[in-house]
Amino acid sequence: MLLLKIAIIIVLLLLFIQDLLARSVYWFLFPLLIAGLIGVGGEHLSVAERCEPTLINLMFLALQLVVLSLYFSLKHKKWVNITRELIGIGDVLFLFSIAFYCSTLNYLFFYIISLITVLLCWLIFQGISANKNRQIPLAGLQSLIFAVFLAGDWWLGLFNLTDDAWLLLLIAK
């Protein structure tokens, strides 16, 4: 299991480096990531127990994409395919991939925290950098953040991304 976890971290770091350097990522890394996360997730829950949170996570992602598409379509008064100009396919595939590992509240928590963190880091970087770029390497930066989350889960034992209990306890405090 240790080798699989290390392989997942390597895939996440590859996504980070590729997206940072080229603003694109190799698509074949996502099936590898999904397979690895399902394999490691089976350590905590059976495949049947993973189905419900995975479906809820994927429905949330689909809802987000539909709402964004509708918003920008209404704003521009024509149909806007958000994956052409506004968000990359790699960004969507990354969020799709991690939906297979995280419990529902952990998925939502990661989604919100990572978007805020990426936005703040990117704004700071743009403020101090002479190289201005409008494209945010979202999948890459989220991959790096997810690698940190996984390290906190797997090796530091700070929380369990497949179980909402730690997050519910944190909220209850």
Short mmCIF file of N, CA and C in Angstrom, two decimals:
data_model
loop_
_atom_site.label_atom_id
_atom_site.label_comp_id
_atom_site.label_asym_id
_atom_site.label_seq_id
_atom_site.Cartn_x
_atom_site.Cartn_y
_atom_site.Cartn_z
N MET A 1 0.83 -1.19 0.00
CA MET A 1 0.00 0.00 0.00
C MET A 1 0.88 1.26 0.00
N LEU A 2 2.03 1.18 0.64
CA LEU A 2 2.93 2.32 0.69
C LEU A 2 3.39 2.73 -0.70
N LEU A 3 3.71 1.76 -1.54
CA LEU A 3 4.14 2.08 -2.91
C LEU A 3 3.03 2.75 -3.70
N LEU A 4 1.79 2.31 -3.50
CA LEU A 4 0.65 2.91 -4.20
C LEU A 4 0.47 4.35 -3.74
N LYS A 5 0.61 4.60 -2.46
CA LYS A 5 0.49 5.96 -1.94
C LYS A 5 1.59 6.87 -2.49
N ILE A 6 2.80 6.35 -2.56
CA ILE A 6 3.91 7.12 -3.13
C ILE A 6 3.66 7.40 -4.61
N ALA A 7 3.13 6.41 -5.33
CA ALA A 7 2.81 6.59 -6.76
C ALA A 7 1.76 7.69 -6.94
N ILE A 8 0.77 7.72 -6.07
CA ILE A 8 -0.27 8.76 -6.14
C ILE A 8 0.34 10.14 -5.92
N ILE A 9 1.21 10.26 -4.94
CA ILE A 9 1.86 11.54 -4.66
C ILE A 9 2.71 11.96 -5.87
N ILE A 10 3.38 11.01 -6.49
CA ILE A 10 4.19 11.33 -7.68
C ILE A 10 3.30 11.82 -8.82
N VAL A 11 2.16 11.17 -9.04
CA VAL A 11 1.22 11.61 -10.08
C VAL A 11 0.74 13.03 -9.78
N LEU A 12 0.41 13.31 -8.52
CA LEU A 12 -0.04 14.65 -8.14
C LEU A 12 1.06 15.69 -8.37
N LEU A 13 2.29 15.34 -8.06
CA LEU A 13 3.41 16.26 -8.28
C LEU A 13 3.67 16.47 -9.77
N LEU A 14 3.50 15.41 -10.57
CA LEU A 14 3.63 15.56 -12.03
C LEU A 14 2.56 16.51 -12.57
N LEU A 15 1.33 16.36 -12.08
CA LEU A 15 0.25 17.27 -12.49
C LEU A 15 0.60 18.71 -12.14
N PHE A 16 1.13 18.90 -10.94
CA PHE A 16 1.52 20.23 -10.49
C PHE A 16 2.58 20.84 -11.40
N ILE A 17 3.64 20.09 -11.64
CA ILE A 17 4.75 20.60 -12.46
C ILE A 17 4.30 20.87 -13.89
N GLN A 18 3.56 19.93 -14.48
CA GLN A 18 3.11 20.12 -15.86
C GLN A 18 2.22 21.35 -16.00
N ASP A 19 1.24 21.47 -15.09
CA ASP A 19 0.30 22.58 -15.20
C ASP A 19 1.00 23.91 -14.95
N LEU A 20 1.94 23.93 -14.04
CA LEU A 20 2.67 25.16 -13.75
C LEU A 20 3.52 25.60 -14.94
N LEU A 21 4.19 24.65 -15.58
CA LEU A 21 5.09 24.97 -16.68
C LEU A 21 4.38 25.16 -18.02
N ALA A 22 3.36 24.35 -18.30
CA ALA A 22 2.76 24.37 -19.64
C ALA A 22 1.29 24.75 -19.67
N ARG A 23 0.67 24.91 -18.52
CA ARG A 23 -0.77 25.19 -18.42
C ARG A 23 -1.60 24.10 -19.10
N SER A 24 -1.06 22.90 -19.11
CA SER A 24 -1.78 21.73 -19.62
C SER A 24 -1.18 20.51 -18.93
N VAL A 25 -1.98 19.44 -18.90
CA VAL A 25 -1.53 18.21 -18.25
C VAL A 25 -1.87 17.02 -19.14
N TYR A 26 -1.11 15.96 -18.97
CA TYR A 26 -1.38 14.74 -19.73
C TYR A 26 -2.63 14.07 -19.19
N TRP A 27 -3.56 13.75 -20.09
CA TRP A 27 -4.84 13.18 -19.68
C TRP A 27 -4.69 11.82 -19.02
N PHE A 28 -3.69 11.03 -19.43
CA PHE A 28 -3.56 9.67 -18.91
C PHE A 28 -3.20 9.62 -17.43
N LEU A 29 -2.77 10.75 -16.87
CA LEU A 29 -2.48 10.78 -15.44
C LEU A 29 -3.76 10.66 -14.60
N PHE A 30 -4.88 11.11 -15.15
CA PHE A 30 -6.12 11.08 -14.38
C PHE A 30 -6.67 9.67 -14.16
N PRO A 31 -6.70 8.79 -15.18
CA PRO A 31 -7.10 7.40 -14.89
C PRO A 31 -6.15 6.72 -13.90
N LEU A 32 -4.86 7.04 -13.97
CA LEU A 32 -3.91 6.50 -13.00
C LEU A 32 -4.24 6.99 -11.59
N LEU A 33 -4.56 8.27 -11.49
CA LEU A 33 -4.91 8.86 -10.21
C LEU A 33 -6.19 8.23 -9.65
N ILE A 34 -7.20 8.08 -10.50
CA ILE A 34 -8.46 7.46 -10.06
C ILE A 34 -8.22 6.04 -9.58
N ALA A 35 -7.50 5.26 -10.37
CA ALA A 35 -7.24 3.86 -10.00
C ALA A 35 -6.48 3.79 -8.68
N GLY A 36 -5.48 4.63 -8.53
CA GLY A 36 -4.72 4.64 -7.29
C GLY A 36 -5.56 5.04 -6.09
N LEU A 37 -6.37 6.08 -6.25
CA LEU A 37 -7.21 6.55 -5.14
C LEU A 37 -8.27 5.52 -4.77
N ILE A 38 -8.83 4.83 -5.76
CA ILE A 38 -9.80 3.77 -5.47
C ILE A 38 -9.10 2.63 -4.72
N GLY A 39 -7.89 2.30 -5.17
CA GLY A 39 -7.13 1.23 -4.50
C GLY A 39 -6.81 1.57 -3.05
N VAL A 40 -6.36 2.79 -2.80
CA VAL A 40 -6.03 3.20 -1.43
C VAL A 40 -7.31 3.38 -0.62
N GLY A 41 -8.36 3.91 -1.26
CA GLY A 41 -9.63 4.10 -0.56
C GLY A 41 -10.24 2.79 -0.10
N GLY A 42 -9.94 1.71 -0.80
CA GLY A 42 -10.44 0.39 -0.41
C GLY A 42 -9.86 -0.08 0.90
N GLU A 43 -8.80 0.58 1.35
CA GLU A 43 -8.19 0.28 2.64
C GLU A 43 -9.15 0.63 3.78
N HIS A 44 -9.97 1.68 3.56
CA HIS A 44 -10.89 2.16 4.59
C HIS A 44 -12.31 1.65 4.38
N LEU A 45 -12.75 1.63 3.13
CA LEU A 45 -14.14 1.28 2.81
C LEU A 45 -14.19 0.34 1.63
N SER A 46 -15.25 -0.45 1.55
CA SER A 46 -15.44 -1.31 0.39
C SER A 46 -15.89 -0.46 -0.80
N VAL A 47 -15.83 -1.03 -1.96
CA VAL A 47 -16.27 -0.32 -3.17
C VAL A 47 -17.74 0.09 -3.05
N ALA A 48 -18.56 -0.79 -2.51
CA ALA A 48 -19.99 -0.48 -2.34
C ALA A 48 -20.19 0.71 -1.41
N GLU A 49 -19.40 0.79 -0.33
CA GLU A 49 -19.51 1.90 0.61
C GLU A 49 -19.01 3.21 0.01
N ARG A 50 -18.17 3.14 -1.00
CA ARG A 50 -17.64 4.33 -1.66
C ARG A 50 -18.60 4.90 -2.70
N CYS A 51 -19.55 4.09 -3.16
CA CYS A 51 -20.42 4.53 -4.27
C CYS A 51 -21.24 5.77 -3.94
N GLU A 52 -21.89 5.79 -2.78
CA GLU A 52 -22.77 6.91 -2.44
C GLU A 52 -22.01 8.24 -2.37
N PRO A 53 -20.92 8.33 -1.57
CA PRO A 53 -20.22 9.62 -1.55
C PRO A 53 -19.62 10.01 -2.90
N THR A 54 -19.17 9.02 -3.66
CA THR A 54 -18.61 9.32 -4.98
C THR A 54 -19.68 9.91 -5.89
N LEU A 55 -20.87 9.31 -5.90
CA LEU A 55 -21.96 9.84 -6.73
C LEU A 55 -22.37 11.24 -6.29
N ILE A 56 -22.44 11.47 -5.00
CA ILE A 56 -22.79 12.81 -4.50
C ILE A 56 -21.71 13.82 -4.92
N ASN A 57 -20.45 13.44 -4.78
CA ASN A 57 -19.35 14.34 -5.19
C ASN A 57 -19.44 14.67 -6.68
N LEU A 58 -19.70 13.64 -7.49
CA LEU A 58 -19.79 13.86 -8.94
C LEU A 58 -21.00 14.70 -9.31
N MET A 59 -22.11 14.51 -8.59
CA MET A 59 -23.30 15.35 -8.84
C MET A 59 -23.01 16.80 -8.46
N PHE A 60 -22.29 17.02 -7.36
CA PHE A 60 -21.90 18.37 -6.97
C PHE A 60 -21.03 19.02 -8.04
N LEU A 61 -20.07 18.27 -8.54
CA LEU A 61 -19.19 18.79 -9.60
C LEU A 61 -20.00 19.13 -10.85
N ALA A 62 -20.89 18.24 -11.25
CA ALA A 62 -21.75 18.48 -12.42
C ALA A 62 -22.61 19.72 -12.21
N LEU A 63 -23.18 19.87 -11.03
CA LEU A 63 -24.00 21.04 -10.72
C LEU A 63 -23.16 22.32 -10.82
N GLN A 64 -21.94 22.30 -10.30
CA GLN A 64 -21.06 23.45 -10.40
C GLN A 64 -20.79 23.83 -11.85
N LEU A 65 -20.53 22.84 -12.68
CA LEU A 65 -20.24 23.10 -14.09
C LEU A 65 -21.47 23.65 -14.82
N VAL A 66 -22.63 23.11 -14.52
CA VAL A 66 -23.87 23.59 -15.15
C VAL A 66 -24.16 25.03 -14.72
N VAL A 67 -24.05 25.30 -13.43
CA VAL A 67 -24.30 26.65 -12.92
C VAL A 67 -23.31 27.65 -13.53
N LEU A 68 -22.04 27.29 -13.60
CA LEU A 68 -21.05 28.18 -14.23
C LEU A 68 -21.36 28.41 -15.71
N SER A 69 -21.72 27.35 -16.40
CA SER A 69 -22.07 27.48 -17.83
C SER A 69 -23.28 28.39 -18.01
N LEU A 70 -24.30 28.19 -17.20
CA LEU A 70 -25.49 29.03 -17.29
C LEU A 70 -25.18 30.49 -16.96
N TYR A 71 -24.40 30.71 -15.91
CA TYR A 71 -24.04 32.07 -15.52
C TYR A 71 -23.32 32.80 -16.66
N PHE A 72 -22.29 32.18 -17.20
CA PHE A 72 -21.52 32.85 -18.25
C PHE A 72 -22.30 32.93 -19.56
N SER A 73 -23.17 31.98 -19.81
CA SER A 73 -24.02 32.04 -21.00
C SER A 73 -25.00 33.20 -20.90
N LEU A 74 -25.60 33.37 -19.74
CA LEU A 74 -26.52 34.49 -19.54
C LEU A 74 -25.76 35.83 -19.60
N LYS A 75 -24.59 35.84 -19.01
CA LYS A 75 -23.78 37.07 -18.99
C LYS A 75 -23.39 37.50 -20.41
N HIS A 76 -23.03 36.53 -21.26
CA HIS A 76 -22.60 36.84 -22.62
C HIS A 76 -23.72 36.74 -23.65
N LYS A 77 -24.92 36.38 -23.20
CA LYS A 77 -26.12 36.28 -24.05
C LYS A 77 -25.94 35.30 -25.21
N LYS A 78 -25.14 34.28 -24.98
CA LYS A 78 -24.97 33.17 -25.92
C LYS A 78 -24.39 32.00 -25.13
N TRP A 79 -24.54 30.79 -25.68
CA TRP A 79 -24.05 29.62 -24.98
C TRP A 79 -22.53 29.68 -24.88
N VAL A 80 -22.02 29.50 -23.65
CA VAL A 80 -20.59 29.53 -23.41
C VAL A 80 -20.15 28.15 -22.91
N ASN A 81 -19.23 27.55 -23.64
CA ASN A 81 -18.63 26.29 -23.21
C ASN A 81 -17.48 26.66 -22.28
N ILE A 82 -17.69 26.49 -20.98
CA ILE A 82 -16.69 26.98 -20.02
C ILE A 82 -15.37 26.24 -20.10
N THR A 83 -15.36 25.03 -20.67
CA THR A 83 -14.10 24.28 -20.77
C THR A 83 -13.26 24.74 -21.96
N ARG A 84 -13.77 25.65 -22.76
CA ARG A 84 -12.98 26.17 -23.88
C ARG A 84 -12.16 27.38 -23.48
N GLU A 85 -12.74 28.25 -22.66
CA GLU A 85 -12.07 29.51 -22.37
C GLU A 85 -11.87 29.80 -20.89
N LEU A 86 -12.71 29.26 -20.04
CA LEU A 86 -12.70 29.68 -18.65
C LEU A 86 -12.07 28.69 -17.68
N ILE A 87 -12.27 27.44 -17.91
CA ILE A 87 -11.73 26.40 -17.03
C ILE A 87 -11.22 25.27 -17.91
N GLY A 88 -10.08 24.75 -17.58
CA GLY A 88 -9.49 23.71 -18.41
C GLY A 88 -10.09 22.33 -18.15
N ILE A 89 -10.00 21.48 -19.14
CA ILE A 89 -10.44 20.10 -19.00
C ILE A 89 -9.67 19.42 -17.87
N GLY A 90 -8.39 19.74 -17.75
CA GLY A 90 -7.58 19.16 -16.68
C GLY A 90 -8.10 19.53 -15.30
N ASP A 91 -8.61 20.77 -15.16
CA ASP A 91 -9.18 21.20 -13.89
C ASP A 91 -10.39 20.35 -13.53
N VAL A 92 -11.25 20.12 -14.52
CA VAL A 92 -12.45 19.31 -14.32
C VAL A 92 -12.05 17.85 -14.04
N LEU A 93 -11.11 17.33 -14.81
CA LEU A 93 -10.69 15.93 -14.62
C LEU A 93 -10.04 15.72 -13.25
N PHE A 94 -9.33 16.72 -12.75
CA PHE A 94 -8.74 16.59 -11.42
C PHE A 94 -9.84 16.48 -10.37
N LEU A 95 -10.81 17.38 -10.42
CA LEU A 95 -11.91 17.34 -9.44
C LEU A 95 -12.73 16.06 -9.59
N PHE A 96 -12.88 15.60 -10.83
CA PHE A 96 -13.55 14.32 -11.09
C PHE A 96 -12.78 13.18 -10.42
N SER A 97 -11.47 13.19 -10.55
CA SER A 97 -10.63 12.12 -10.02
C SER A 97 -10.69 12.01 -8.51
N ILE A 98 -10.59 13.13 -7.81
CA ILE A 98 -10.56 13.06 -6.35
C ILE A 98 -11.94 12.76 -5.77
N ALA A 99 -12.99 12.91 -6.58
CA ALA A 99 -14.33 12.57 -6.12
C ALA A 99 -14.44 11.09 -5.75
N PHE A 100 -13.57 10.26 -6.30
CA PHE A 100 -13.60 8.83 -6.03
C PHE A 100 -12.94 8.48 -4.69
N TYR A 101 -12.25 9.41 -4.08
CA TYR A 101 -11.56 9.11 -2.82
C TYR A 101 -12.21 9.79 -1.62
N CYS A 102 -12.54 11.04 -1.73
CA CYS A 102 -13.01 11.83 -0.59
C CYS A 102 -14.45 11.54 -0.22
N SER A 103 -14.71 11.57 1.09
CA SER A 103 -16.11 11.57 1.54
C SER A 103 -16.72 12.90 1.11
N THR A 104 -18.02 13.01 1.20
CA THR A 104 -18.70 14.19 0.66
C THR A 104 -18.28 15.49 1.34
N LEU A 105 -18.30 15.53 2.67
CA LEU A 105 -17.91 16.77 3.34
C LEU A 105 -16.44 17.09 3.13
N ASN A 106 -15.59 16.08 3.08
CA ASN A 106 -14.18 16.31 2.80
C ASN A 106 -13.97 16.84 1.39
N TYR A 107 -14.76 16.34 0.44
CA TYR A 107 -14.68 16.83 -0.94
C TYR A 107 -15.07 18.31 -0.99
N LEU A 108 -16.17 18.65 -0.36
CA LEU A 108 -16.61 20.05 -0.33
C LEU A 108 -15.59 20.93 0.39
N PHE A 109 -15.06 20.43 1.51
CA PHE A 109 -14.05 21.15 2.27
C PHE A 109 -12.82 21.40 1.41
N PHE A 110 -12.32 20.36 0.77
CA PHE A 110 -11.15 20.51 -0.09
C PHE A 110 -11.44 21.47 -1.23
N TYR A 111 -12.59 21.33 -1.86
CA TYR A 111 -12.98 22.17 -2.99
C TYR A 111 -12.91 23.65 -2.59
N ILE A 112 -13.53 23.99 -1.49
CA ILE A 112 -13.60 25.39 -1.05
C ILE A 112 -12.23 25.89 -0.60
N ILE A 113 -11.56 25.12 0.26
CA ILE A 113 -10.25 25.55 0.78
C ILE A 113 -9.23 25.67 -0.35
N SER A 114 -9.24 24.71 -1.27
CA SER A 114 -8.25 24.77 -2.35
C SER A 114 -8.51 25.93 -3.30
N LEU A 115 -9.76 26.23 -3.60
CA LEU A 115 -10.06 27.37 -4.47
C LEU A 115 -9.64 28.69 -3.83
N ILE A 116 -9.92 28.83 -2.54
CA ILE A 116 -9.52 30.06 -1.84
C ILE A 116 -8.00 30.17 -1.80
N THR A 117 -7.33 29.07 -1.46
CA THR A 117 -5.86 29.06 -1.37
C THR A 117 -5.23 29.37 -2.72
N VAL A 118 -5.72 28.73 -3.77
CA VAL A 118 -5.18 28.96 -5.12
C VAL A 118 -5.37 30.41 -5.53
N LEU A 119 -6.55 30.94 -5.29
CA LEU A 119 -6.82 32.33 -5.67
C LEU A 119 -5.90 33.29 -4.92
N LEU A 120 -5.76 33.11 -3.61
CA LEU A 120 -4.89 33.99 -2.83
C LEU A 120 -3.43 33.87 -3.28
N CYS A 121 -2.96 32.65 -3.46
CA CYS A 121 -1.57 32.46 -3.91
C CYS A 121 -1.35 33.07 -5.29
N TRP A 122 -2.30 32.89 -6.18
CA TRP A 122 -2.16 33.42 -7.53
C TRP A 122 -2.18 34.95 -7.53
N LEU A 123 -3.05 35.54 -6.72
CA LEU A 123 -3.09 37.00 -6.64
C LEU A 123 -1.77 37.55 -6.09
N ILE A 124 -1.23 36.90 -5.06
CA ILE A 124 0.06 37.32 -4.50
C ILE A 124 1.15 37.17 -5.56
N PHE A 125 1.17 36.02 -6.23
CA PHE A 125 2.18 35.78 -7.27
C PHE A 125 2.08 36.82 -8.39
N GLN A 126 0.88 37.11 -8.81
CA GLN A 126 0.70 38.10 -9.88
C GLN A 126 1.11 39.49 -9.43
N GLY A 127 0.94 39.78 -8.13
CA GLY A 127 1.32 41.08 -7.60
C GLY A 127 2.83 41.28 -7.55
N ILE A 128 3.58 40.21 -7.33
CA ILE A 128 5.04 40.35 -7.19
C ILE A 128 5.79 39.94 -8.45
N SER A 129 5.11 39.32 -9.40
CA SER A 129 5.77 38.81 -10.60
C SER A 129 5.71 39.81 -11.75
N ALA A 130 6.78 39.87 -12.50
CA ALA A 130 6.79 40.70 -13.71
C ALA A 130 6.09 39.97 -14.85
N ASN A 131 5.99 38.66 -14.75
CA ASN A 131 5.35 37.83 -15.78
C ASN A 131 3.86 37.70 -15.47
N LYS A 132 3.04 38.51 -16.10
CA LYS A 132 1.60 38.48 -15.86
C LYS A 132 0.95 37.45 -16.77
N ASN A 133 0.17 36.56 -16.18
CA ASN A 133 -0.52 35.51 -16.93
C ASN A 133 -1.92 35.39 -16.38
N ARG A 134 -2.91 35.44 -17.25
CA ARG A 134 -4.31 35.37 -16.82
C ARG A 134 -4.74 33.94 -16.50
N GLN A 135 -4.01 32.96 -17.01
CA GLN A 135 -4.38 31.57 -16.78
C GLN A 135 -3.83 31.08 -15.45
N ILE A 136 -4.73 30.59 -14.62
CA ILE A 136 -4.35 30.05 -13.32
C ILE A 136 -4.14 28.55 -13.48
N PRO A 137 -3.01 28.02 -13.04
CA PRO A 137 -2.78 26.57 -13.11
C PRO A 137 -3.57 25.85 -12.00
N LEU A 138 -4.89 25.86 -12.14
CA LEU A 138 -5.78 25.39 -11.08
C LEU A 138 -5.56 23.92 -10.75
N ALA A 139 -5.57 23.05 -11.74
CA ALA A 139 -5.39 21.62 -11.49
C ALA A 139 -4.04 21.35 -10.84
N GLY A 140 -3.02 22.05 -11.29
CA GLY A 140 -1.69 21.85 -10.74
C GLY A 140 -1.59 22.29 -9.29
N LEU A 141 -2.10 23.48 -8.99
CA LEU A 141 -2.04 23.97 -7.62
C LEU A 141 -2.93 23.14 -6.70
N GLN A 142 -4.12 22.74 -7.20
CA GLN A 142 -4.99 21.88 -6.40
C GLN A 142 -4.34 20.51 -6.18
N SER A 143 -3.60 20.03 -7.15
CA SER A 143 -2.89 18.75 -6.99
C SER A 143 -1.87 18.84 -5.87
N LEU A 144 -1.14 19.94 -5.82
CA LEU A 144 -0.16 20.13 -4.76
C LEU A 144 -0.85 20.19 -3.39
N ILE A 145 -1.93 20.93 -3.31
CA ILE A 145 -2.69 21.03 -2.05
C ILE A 145 -3.25 19.66 -1.66
N PHE A 146 -3.76 18.91 -2.64
CA PHE A 146 -4.30 17.58 -2.34
C PHE A 146 -3.20 16.64 -1.87
N ALA A 147 -2.01 16.77 -2.42
CA ALA A 147 -0.88 15.95 -1.96
C ALA A 147 -0.58 16.25 -0.49
N VAL A 148 -0.66 17.51 -0.10
CA VAL A 148 -0.46 17.89 1.30
C VAL A 148 -1.57 17.30 2.16
N PHE A 149 -2.82 17.38 1.70
CA PHE A 149 -3.94 16.79 2.42
C PHE A 149 -3.74 15.28 2.59
N LEU A 150 -3.32 14.61 1.51
CA LEU A 150 -3.11 13.16 1.59
C LEU A 150 -1.99 12.81 2.56
N ALA A 151 -0.92 13.61 2.57
CA ALA A 151 0.17 13.37 3.51
C ALA A 151 -0.33 13.53 4.94
N GLY A 152 -1.18 14.52 5.16
CA GLY A 152 -1.78 14.71 6.48
C GLY A 152 -2.68 13.56 6.88
N ASP A 153 -3.32 12.95 5.91
CA ASP A 153 -4.20 11.80 6.13
C ASP A 153 -3.36 10.53 6.35
N TRP A 154 -2.51 10.21 5.40
CA TRP A 154 -1.82 8.92 5.39
C TRP A 154 -0.67 8.81 6.37
N TRP A 155 0.16 9.83 6.47
CA TRP A 155 1.40 9.71 7.23
C TRP A 155 1.41 10.47 8.53
N LEU A 156 0.64 11.55 8.62
CA LEU A 156 0.62 12.32 9.86
C LEU A 156 -0.58 11.97 10.73
N GLY A 157 -1.58 11.31 10.13
CA GLY A 157 -2.77 10.90 10.88
C GLY A 157 -3.58 12.05 11.43
N LEU A 158 -3.54 13.20 10.75
CA LEU A 158 -4.27 14.36 11.22
C LEU A 158 -5.78 14.25 11.01
N PHE A 159 -6.17 13.54 9.96
CA PHE A 159 -7.57 13.37 9.61
C PHE A 159 -7.70 12.21 8.64
N ASN A 160 -8.94 11.91 8.26
CA ASN A 160 -9.21 10.84 7.32
C ASN A 160 -10.10 11.42 6.22
N LEU A 161 -9.57 11.54 5.02
CA LEU A 161 -10.33 12.15 3.92
C LEU A 161 -11.46 11.27 3.41
N THR A 162 -11.52 10.02 3.87
CA THR A 162 -12.61 9.13 3.44
C THR A 162 -13.73 9.08 4.47
N ASP A 163 -13.59 9.82 5.57
CA ASP A 163 -14.57 9.80 6.66
C ASP A 163 -14.81 11.24 7.13
N ASP A 164 -16.07 11.61 7.25
CA ASP A 164 -16.42 12.98 7.63
C ASP A 164 -16.34 13.24 9.12
N ALA A 165 -16.07 12.22 9.94
CA ALA A 165 -16.13 12.36 11.40
C ALA A 165 -15.23 13.48 11.92
N TRP A 166 -13.98 13.55 11.44
CA TRP A 166 -13.06 14.57 11.94
C TRP A 166 -13.55 15.97 11.62
N LEU A 167 -14.16 16.13 10.46
CA LEU A 167 -14.65 17.44 10.04
C LEU A 167 -15.89 17.82 10.84
N LEU A 168 -16.75 16.85 11.09
CA LEU A 168 -17.95 17.10 11.90
C LEU A 168 -17.57 17.48 13.33
N LEU A 169 -16.54 16.83 13.88
CA LEU A 169 -16.05 17.19 15.22
C LEU A 169 -15.48 18.60 15.23
N LEU A 170 -14.76 18.95 14.18
CA LEU A 170 -14.19 20.29 14.07
C LEU A 170 -15.28 21.34 14.00
N ILE A 171 -16.32 21.07 13.25
CA ILE A 171 -17.45 22.00 13.11
C ILE A 171 -18.20 22.14 14.44
N ALA A 172 -18.33 21.02 15.16
CA ALA A 172 -19.09 21.01 16.42
C ALA A 172 -18.39 21.78 17.53
N LYS A 173 -17.07 21.99 17.42
CA LYS A 173 -16.33 22.69 18.49
C LYS A 173 -16.68 24.14 18.57
#
